[in-house]
């Protein structure tokens, strides 16, 4: 007998069980990838987001053993209030025993009760997760390439390029107050990123929301680094890197954006090359950066390859269209 136990509060015991399932699942599906630490998983489960809510379940056997886990992220901003994002892991020795199906049915019911119309989930390009999604009615809506950059051997020469009328600015954590409004305006340029057939919706960034996002990362113990290109008081482009709490090797690329009016000047490559230099100087222990790009985002893929990023693996985004409950 399988029971989906809803977690309204996450104890250390709950987080330990969740971490064990996720680590085992990822070791099976992505054996070359680093596993999340307990601290990272605990922070993900317990730190409250500012523009989303999370519902959490443990799948347990009759004896209380934890067989699988599921998290449902419910977006609350107006442009994405139709959307829910699913994370689901089953212990490898419990697969094909209805654990995943039971958790999925539980999450679908909850998403419908929250008036969500689209449920999305990510799966490695190869492996059982994609087959599970397809078997349960999801359709593939977006293909992503994950790339890795060897920081020591990255080509950062573009950091020395001249860009008349533009200047570079760096900060750690929350954006400086004098740039907050301009930074929020630049973030809204992300709404034209390639999303395939994904019913992603749109995001509206404000200075307060930018600050809130940085606060969530800080509450998790993560370090947020930003390098921006400025033009007459505007943020013309920027790139963000996150070093997760306890991470000693790999940084994660977050947004890289050039505002439409400033495209065609090489600003994306400029800020990313400067970020590489910054990492070398400020965080020499970080030896690689992971990024992902939609496979049809040819411009950003070209920028990343010029820096020295190489293909690492692929991920597919799947979407389940939910009928009204």
Short mmCIF file of C-alpha atoms in Angstrom, two decimals:
data_model
loop_
_atom_site.label_atom_id
_atom_site.label_comp_id
_atom_site.label_asym_id
_atom_site.label_seq_id
_atom_site.Cartn_x
_atom_site.Cartn_y
_atom_site.Cartn_z
CA UNK A 1 0.00 0.00 0.00
CA UNK A 2 1.37 3.42 -1.04
CA UNK A 3 0.36 6.59 0.78
CA UNK A 4 1.13 10.17 -0.33
CA UNK A 5 1.82 12.08 2.88
CA UNK A 6 1.47 15.85 2.56
CA UNK A 7 4.18 17.81 4.38
CA UNK A 8 2.85 20.99 5.94
CA UNK A 9 6.06 21.45 7.90
CA UNK A 10 9.39 19.90 6.99
CA UNK A 11 11.28 18.25 9.82
CA UNK A 12 14.94 17.28 9.69
CA UNK A 13 13.79 13.67 9.35
CA UNK A 14 11.58 14.59 6.38
CA UNK A 15 14.39 16.50 4.69
CA UNK A 16 16.80 13.62 5.27
CA UNK A 17 14.40 11.15 3.63
CA UNK A 18 13.76 13.57 0.74
CA UNK A 19 17.49 14.06 0.19
CA UNK A 20 18.13 10.30 0.20
CA UNK A 21 15.51 9.68 -2.51
CA UNK A 22 16.66 12.59 -4.69
CA UNK A 23 20.33 11.64 -4.38
CA UNK A 24 19.61 8.01 -5.29
CA UNK A 25 17.36 9.02 -8.19
CA UNK A 26 19.92 11.41 -9.65
CA UNK A 27 22.74 8.89 -9.17
CA UNK A 28 20.74 6.47 -11.30
CA UNK A 29 19.58 8.91 -14.00
CA UNK A 30 22.53 11.34 -14.14
CA UNK A 31 25.51 9.44 -12.72
CA UNK A 32 28.08 12.03 -13.84
CA UNK A 33 26.29 14.95 -12.17
CA UNK A 34 27.14 16.20 -8.67
CA UNK A 35 24.52 15.34 -6.06
CA UNK A 36 22.79 18.10 -4.09
CA UNK A 37 23.93 18.30 -0.50
CA UNK A 38 21.54 17.83 2.39
CA UNK A 39 21.85 21.54 3.19
CA UNK A 40 20.84 22.51 -0.35
CA UNK A 41 17.82 20.20 -0.31
CA UNK A 42 16.77 21.35 3.16
CA UNK A 43 16.93 24.99 2.07
CA UNK A 44 14.93 24.25 -1.08
CA UNK A 45 12.20 22.63 0.99
CA UNK A 46 12.03 25.16 3.81
CA UNK A 47 12.84 28.60 2.36
CA UNK A 48 9.61 30.25 1.23
CA UNK A 49 9.53 31.70 -2.28
CA UNK A 50 8.24 35.21 -2.90
CA UNK A 51 6.24 34.58 -6.09
CA UNK A 52 5.32 30.93 -5.67
CA UNK A 53 4.08 28.35 -3.18
CA UNK A 54 5.21 24.76 -2.84
CA UNK A 55 3.21 21.66 -1.98
CA UNK A 56 5.25 18.64 -0.87
CA UNK A 57 4.51 14.92 -0.52
CA UNK A 58 6.37 11.83 0.61
CA UNK A 59 5.24 8.49 -0.81
CA UNK A 60 5.46 5.95 2.01
CA UNK A 61 5.00 2.21 2.30
CA UNK A 62 2.89 0.56 5.00
CA UNK A 63 5.94 0.37 7.27
CA UNK A 64 6.64 4.10 6.85
CA UNK A 65 9.59 3.71 4.48
CA UNK A 66 9.89 6.63 2.05
CA UNK A 67 9.70 5.38 -1.54
CA UNK A 68 9.43 8.63 -3.49
CA UNK A 69 8.92 12.37 -3.23
CA UNK A 70 7.01 15.02 -5.17
CA UNK A 71 7.00 18.80 -5.05
CA UNK A 72 4.53 21.07 -6.80
CA UNK A 73 5.56 24.67 -7.37
CA UNK A 74 2.55 26.94 -7.79
CA UNK A 75 3.40 30.25 -9.45
CA UNK A 76 1.51 33.21 -7.99
CA UNK A 77 2.48 36.13 -10.25
CA UNK A 78 -0.37 37.20 -12.58
CA UNK A 79 1.33 36.18 -15.82
CA UNK A 80 1.99 32.64 -14.58
CA UNK A 81 -0.92 31.91 -12.27
CA UNK A 82 -2.07 29.17 -14.69
CA UNK A 83 1.17 27.21 -14.24
CA UNK A 84 2.46 24.53 -11.87
CA UNK A 85 5.87 22.87 -11.97
CA UNK A 86 6.39 19.28 -10.84
CA UNK A 87 9.48 17.70 -9.33
CA UNK A 88 9.11 13.95 -8.81
CA UNK A 89 11.67 11.35 -7.77
CA UNK A 90 11.28 7.66 -6.99
CA UNK A 91 13.95 5.53 -5.35
CA UNK A 92 15.47 3.41 -8.15
CA UNK A 93 14.60 0.09 -6.47
CA UNK A 94 10.94 1.19 -6.20
CA UNK A 95 10.38 2.15 -9.82
CA UNK A 96 7.70 0.38 -11.87
CA UNK A 97 5.75 -0.26 -8.68
CA UNK A 98 3.17 2.55 -9.09
CA UNK A 99 4.94 4.95 -6.71
CA UNK A 100 5.49 7.57 -9.41
CA UNK A 101 1.98 7.19 -10.80
CA UNK A 102 0.49 7.60 -7.32
CA UNK A 103 2.51 10.76 -6.65
CA UNK A 104 1.66 12.18 -10.07
CA UNK A 105 -2.07 11.58 -9.56
CA UNK A 106 -1.84 13.32 -6.20
CA UNK A 107 -0.01 16.31 -7.69
CA UNK A 108 -2.43 16.58 -10.65
CA UNK A 109 -5.41 16.62 -8.31
CA UNK A 110 -3.81 19.34 -6.21
CA UNK A 111 -2.92 21.40 -9.29
CA UNK A 112 -6.49 21.20 -10.55
CA UNK A 113 -7.80 22.23 -7.14
CA UNK A 114 -5.53 25.29 -7.43
CA UNK A 115 -7.08 26.12 -10.85
CA UNK A 116 -3.89 25.36 -12.76
CA UNK A 117 -4.17 24.61 -16.47
CA UNK A 118 -0.59 23.57 -17.29
CA UNK A 119 1.68 21.21 -15.39
CA UNK A 120 5.33 21.16 -16.47
CA UNK A 121 8.22 18.88 -15.57
CA UNK A 122 11.83 18.49 -16.68
CA UNK A 123 13.44 15.17 -17.58
CA UNK A 124 16.92 14.20 -18.79
CA UNK A 125 17.15 13.84 -22.55
CA UNK A 126 17.64 10.09 -22.18
CA UNK A 127 16.33 7.78 -19.51
CA UNK A 128 13.17 6.64 -17.77
CA UNK A 129 11.82 10.05 -16.72
CA UNK A 130 10.93 11.11 -20.24
CA UNK A 131 9.27 7.77 -20.91
CA UNK A 132 7.27 8.17 -17.68
CA UNK A 133 6.07 11.62 -18.78
CA UNK A 134 5.08 10.38 -22.24
CA UNK A 135 3.23 7.39 -20.78
CA UNK A 136 1.18 9.71 -18.57
CA UNK A 137 0.02 12.11 -21.26
CA UNK A 138 2.71 14.80 -21.12
CA UNK A 139 3.93 16.23 -24.40
CA UNK A 140 7.47 17.43 -25.03
CA UNK A 141 7.45 21.21 -25.44
CA UNK A 142 11.08 22.35 -25.22
CA UNK A 143 14.55 20.86 -25.69
CA UNK A 144 17.48 22.34 -23.76
CA UNK A 145 21.22 21.87 -24.14
CA UNK A 146 23.24 21.95 -20.92
CA UNK A 147 26.73 23.31 -21.43
CA UNK A 148 29.81 23.36 -19.18
CA UNK A 149 32.59 25.94 -19.16
CA UNK A 150 36.07 25.20 -17.84
CA UNK A 151 36.70 28.53 -16.10
CA UNK A 152 40.49 28.25 -16.23
CA UNK A 153 40.51 27.81 -20.01
CA UNK A 154 37.64 30.10 -20.96
CA UNK A 155 38.32 32.71 -23.64
CA UNK A 156 37.74 35.94 -21.71
CA UNK A 157 39.48 38.27 -24.19
CA UNK A 158 36.18 39.98 -24.96
CA UNK A 159 36.25 41.51 -21.47
CA UNK A 160 38.88 43.92 -22.85
CA UNK A 161 36.77 45.01 -25.83
CA UNK A 162 35.79 48.65 -26.11
CA UNK A 163 32.08 49.48 -26.03
CA UNK A 164 31.76 53.28 -26.33
CA UNK A 165 28.88 54.65 -24.29
CA UNK A 166 28.72 51.55 -22.06
CA UNK A 167 30.36 50.72 -18.75
CA UNK A 168 30.49 47.60 -16.60
CA UNK A 169 29.11 47.32 -13.07
CA UNK A 170 29.33 44.38 -10.65
CA UNK A 171 27.46 43.55 -7.47
CA UNK A 172 26.93 40.66 -5.09
CA UNK A 173 23.49 39.81 -3.73
CA UNK A 174 20.76 42.43 -3.98
CA UNK A 175 21.00 45.04 -6.72
CA UNK A 176 22.09 48.50 -5.50
CA UNK A 177 19.12 50.76 -4.86
CA UNK A 178 20.14 53.25 -7.55
CA UNK A 179 19.99 50.49 -10.20
CA UNK A 180 16.96 48.57 -8.95
CA UNK A 181 14.37 50.06 -11.29
CA UNK A 182 16.65 49.89 -14.32
CA UNK A 183 17.59 46.31 -13.49
CA UNK A 184 13.94 45.29 -13.21
CA UNK A 185 13.26 46.86 -16.62
CA UNK A 186 16.12 44.84 -18.11
CA UNK A 187 14.81 41.63 -16.55
CA UNK A 188 11.52 42.08 -18.38
CA UNK A 189 13.47 41.53 -21.61
CA UNK A 190 13.55 37.83 -20.65
CA UNK A 191 9.94 37.56 -21.81
CA UNK A 192 11.09 37.14 -25.42
CA UNK A 193 13.35 34.16 -24.70
CA UNK A 194 12.63 31.02 -26.76
CA UNK A 195 10.18 28.73 -24.93
CA UNK A 196 9.12 26.35 -27.72
CA UNK A 197 5.56 25.11 -27.19
CA UNK A 198 5.77 25.58 -23.42
CA UNK A 199 2.83 27.49 -21.95
CA UNK A 200 5.28 29.53 -19.90
CA UNK A 201 3.31 32.75 -19.64
CA UNK A 202 5.08 36.00 -18.83
CA UNK A 203 6.80 37.57 -15.87
CA UNK A 204 6.62 41.19 -14.77
CA UNK A 205 9.64 42.34 -12.84
CA UNK A 206 9.63 45.29 -10.45
CA UNK A 207 12.35 46.61 -8.18
CA UNK A 208 10.65 44.95 -5.20
CA UNK A 209 10.43 41.60 -6.98
CA UNK A 210 14.11 41.76 -7.96
CA UNK A 211 15.02 42.36 -4.32
CA UNK A 212 12.75 39.54 -3.18
CA UNK A 213 14.39 37.07 -5.56
CA UNK A 214 17.81 37.97 -4.18
CA UNK A 215 16.51 37.58 -0.63
CA UNK A 216 15.28 34.04 -1.35
CA UNK A 217 18.70 33.04 -2.63
CA UNK A 218 20.38 34.62 0.38
CA UNK A 219 17.99 32.82 2.74
CA UNK A 220 19.05 29.54 1.11
CA UNK A 221 22.69 30.43 1.70
CA UNK A 222 23.36 30.86 -2.05
CA UNK A 223 25.61 33.56 -3.45
CA UNK A 224 24.30 35.68 -6.34
CA UNK A 225 26.80 37.50 -8.56
CA UNK A 226 25.73 39.98 -11.24
CA UNK A 227 27.71 41.81 -13.92
CA UNK A 228 25.86 44.42 -15.96
CA UNK A 229 26.46 46.74 -18.90
CA UNK A 230 25.17 50.26 -18.16
CA UNK A 231 24.21 52.93 -20.70
CA UNK A 232 23.07 56.40 -19.61
CA UNK A 233 21.42 55.12 -16.44
CA UNK A 234 19.89 52.06 -18.12
CA UNK A 235 20.88 48.44 -17.60
CA UNK A 236 21.50 47.45 -21.21
CA UNK A 237 22.40 43.87 -20.40
CA UNK A 238 23.51 41.63 -17.56
CA UNK A 239 24.53 38.15 -16.56
CA UNK A 240 23.95 36.34 -13.26
CA UNK A 241 25.84 33.49 -11.63
CA UNK A 242 24.73 31.58 -8.53
CA UNK A 243 27.06 29.61 -6.28
CA UNK A 244 24.89 27.33 -4.16
CA UNK A 245 25.44 26.97 -0.45
CA UNK A 246 28.28 24.56 0.25
CA UNK A 247 29.28 24.38 -3.43
CA UNK A 248 33.02 23.98 -3.96
CA UNK A 249 33.29 23.36 -7.69
CA UNK A 250 30.40 24.33 -9.97
CA UNK A 251 28.54 27.61 -10.40
CA UNK A 252 25.15 27.86 -12.10
CA UNK A 253 24.35 30.36 -14.82
CA UNK A 254 21.08 32.16 -14.20
CA UNK A 255 19.85 34.90 -16.55
CA UNK A 256 21.89 36.47 -19.33
CA UNK A 257 19.94 39.23 -21.05
CA UNK A 258 20.58 42.04 -23.48
CA UNK A 259 17.74 44.54 -23.79
CA UNK A 260 16.35 44.62 -27.31
CA UNK A 261 17.39 48.21 -28.05
CA UNK A 262 21.01 47.38 -27.20
CA UNK A 263 21.39 44.12 -29.11
CA UNK A 264 23.96 43.76 -31.85
CA UNK A 265 26.81 45.37 -29.89
CA UNK A 266 28.36 42.27 -28.36
CA UNK A 267 27.20 43.12 -24.85
CA UNK A 268 26.19 39.55 -23.96
CA UNK A 269 29.67 38.21 -24.66
CA UNK A 270 31.21 41.23 -22.91
CA UNK A 271 29.39 40.77 -19.59
CA UNK A 272 29.87 36.99 -19.62
CA UNK A 273 33.61 37.32 -20.27
CA UNK A 274 33.87 39.84 -17.44
CA UNK A 275 32.00 37.43 -15.16
CA UNK A 276 34.55 34.71 -15.94
CA UNK A 277 37.35 37.04 -14.86
CA UNK A 278 35.43 37.94 -11.74
CA UNK A 279 34.99 34.30 -10.78
CA UNK A 280 38.68 33.63 -11.26
CA UNK A 281 39.58 36.52 -8.99
CA UNK A 282 36.89 36.29 -6.31
CA UNK A 283 36.07 32.56 -6.27
CA UNK A 284 39.09 30.62 -7.54
CA UNK A 285 37.66 27.35 -6.19
CA UNK A 286 34.88 27.46 -8.77
CA UNK A 287 36.27 25.61 -11.77
CA UNK A 288 33.21 25.24 -14.00
CA UNK A 289 29.95 26.96 -14.91
CA UNK A 290 26.83 25.12 -16.01
CA UNK A 291 24.28 26.81 -18.24
CA UNK A 292 21.33 25.67 -20.31
CA UNK A 293 19.92 27.10 -23.51
CA UNK A 294 16.94 26.23 -25.63
CA UNK A 295 18.24 24.37 -28.66
CA UNK A 296 16.71 27.00 -30.95
CA UNK A 297 18.35 29.88 -29.07
CA UNK A 298 21.11 29.98 -31.66
CA UNK A 299 22.45 33.39 -30.68
CA UNK A 300 23.11 32.58 -27.02
CA UNK A 301 24.48 29.16 -27.92
CA UNK A 302 26.97 30.90 -30.25
CA UNK A 303 27.96 33.35 -27.50
CA UNK A 304 28.54 30.53 -25.05
CA UNK A 305 30.60 28.52 -27.53
CA UNK A 306 32.84 31.53 -28.16
CA UNK A 307 33.59 31.62 -24.45
CA UNK A 308 34.44 27.91 -24.51
CA UNK A 309 31.27 26.22 -23.25
CA UNK A 310 30.94 22.62 -24.46
CA UNK A 311 27.91 20.38 -24.74
CA UNK A 312 27.33 18.35 -21.58
CA UNK A 313 23.84 16.81 -21.71
CA UNK A 314 20.29 17.58 -22.74
CA UNK A 315 17.02 18.10 -20.89
CA UNK A 316 13.46 18.05 -22.18
CA UNK A 317 10.60 20.06 -20.73
CA UNK A 318 7.25 18.25 -20.72
CA UNK A 319 3.79 19.73 -20.28
CA UNK A 320 0.51 18.16 -19.21
CA UNK A 321 -2.59 20.17 -20.11
CA UNK A 322 -5.03 19.93 -17.23
CA UNK A 323 -8.80 20.02 -17.73
CA UNK A 324 -10.83 22.14 -15.35
CA UNK A 325 -11.67 20.27 -12.18
#
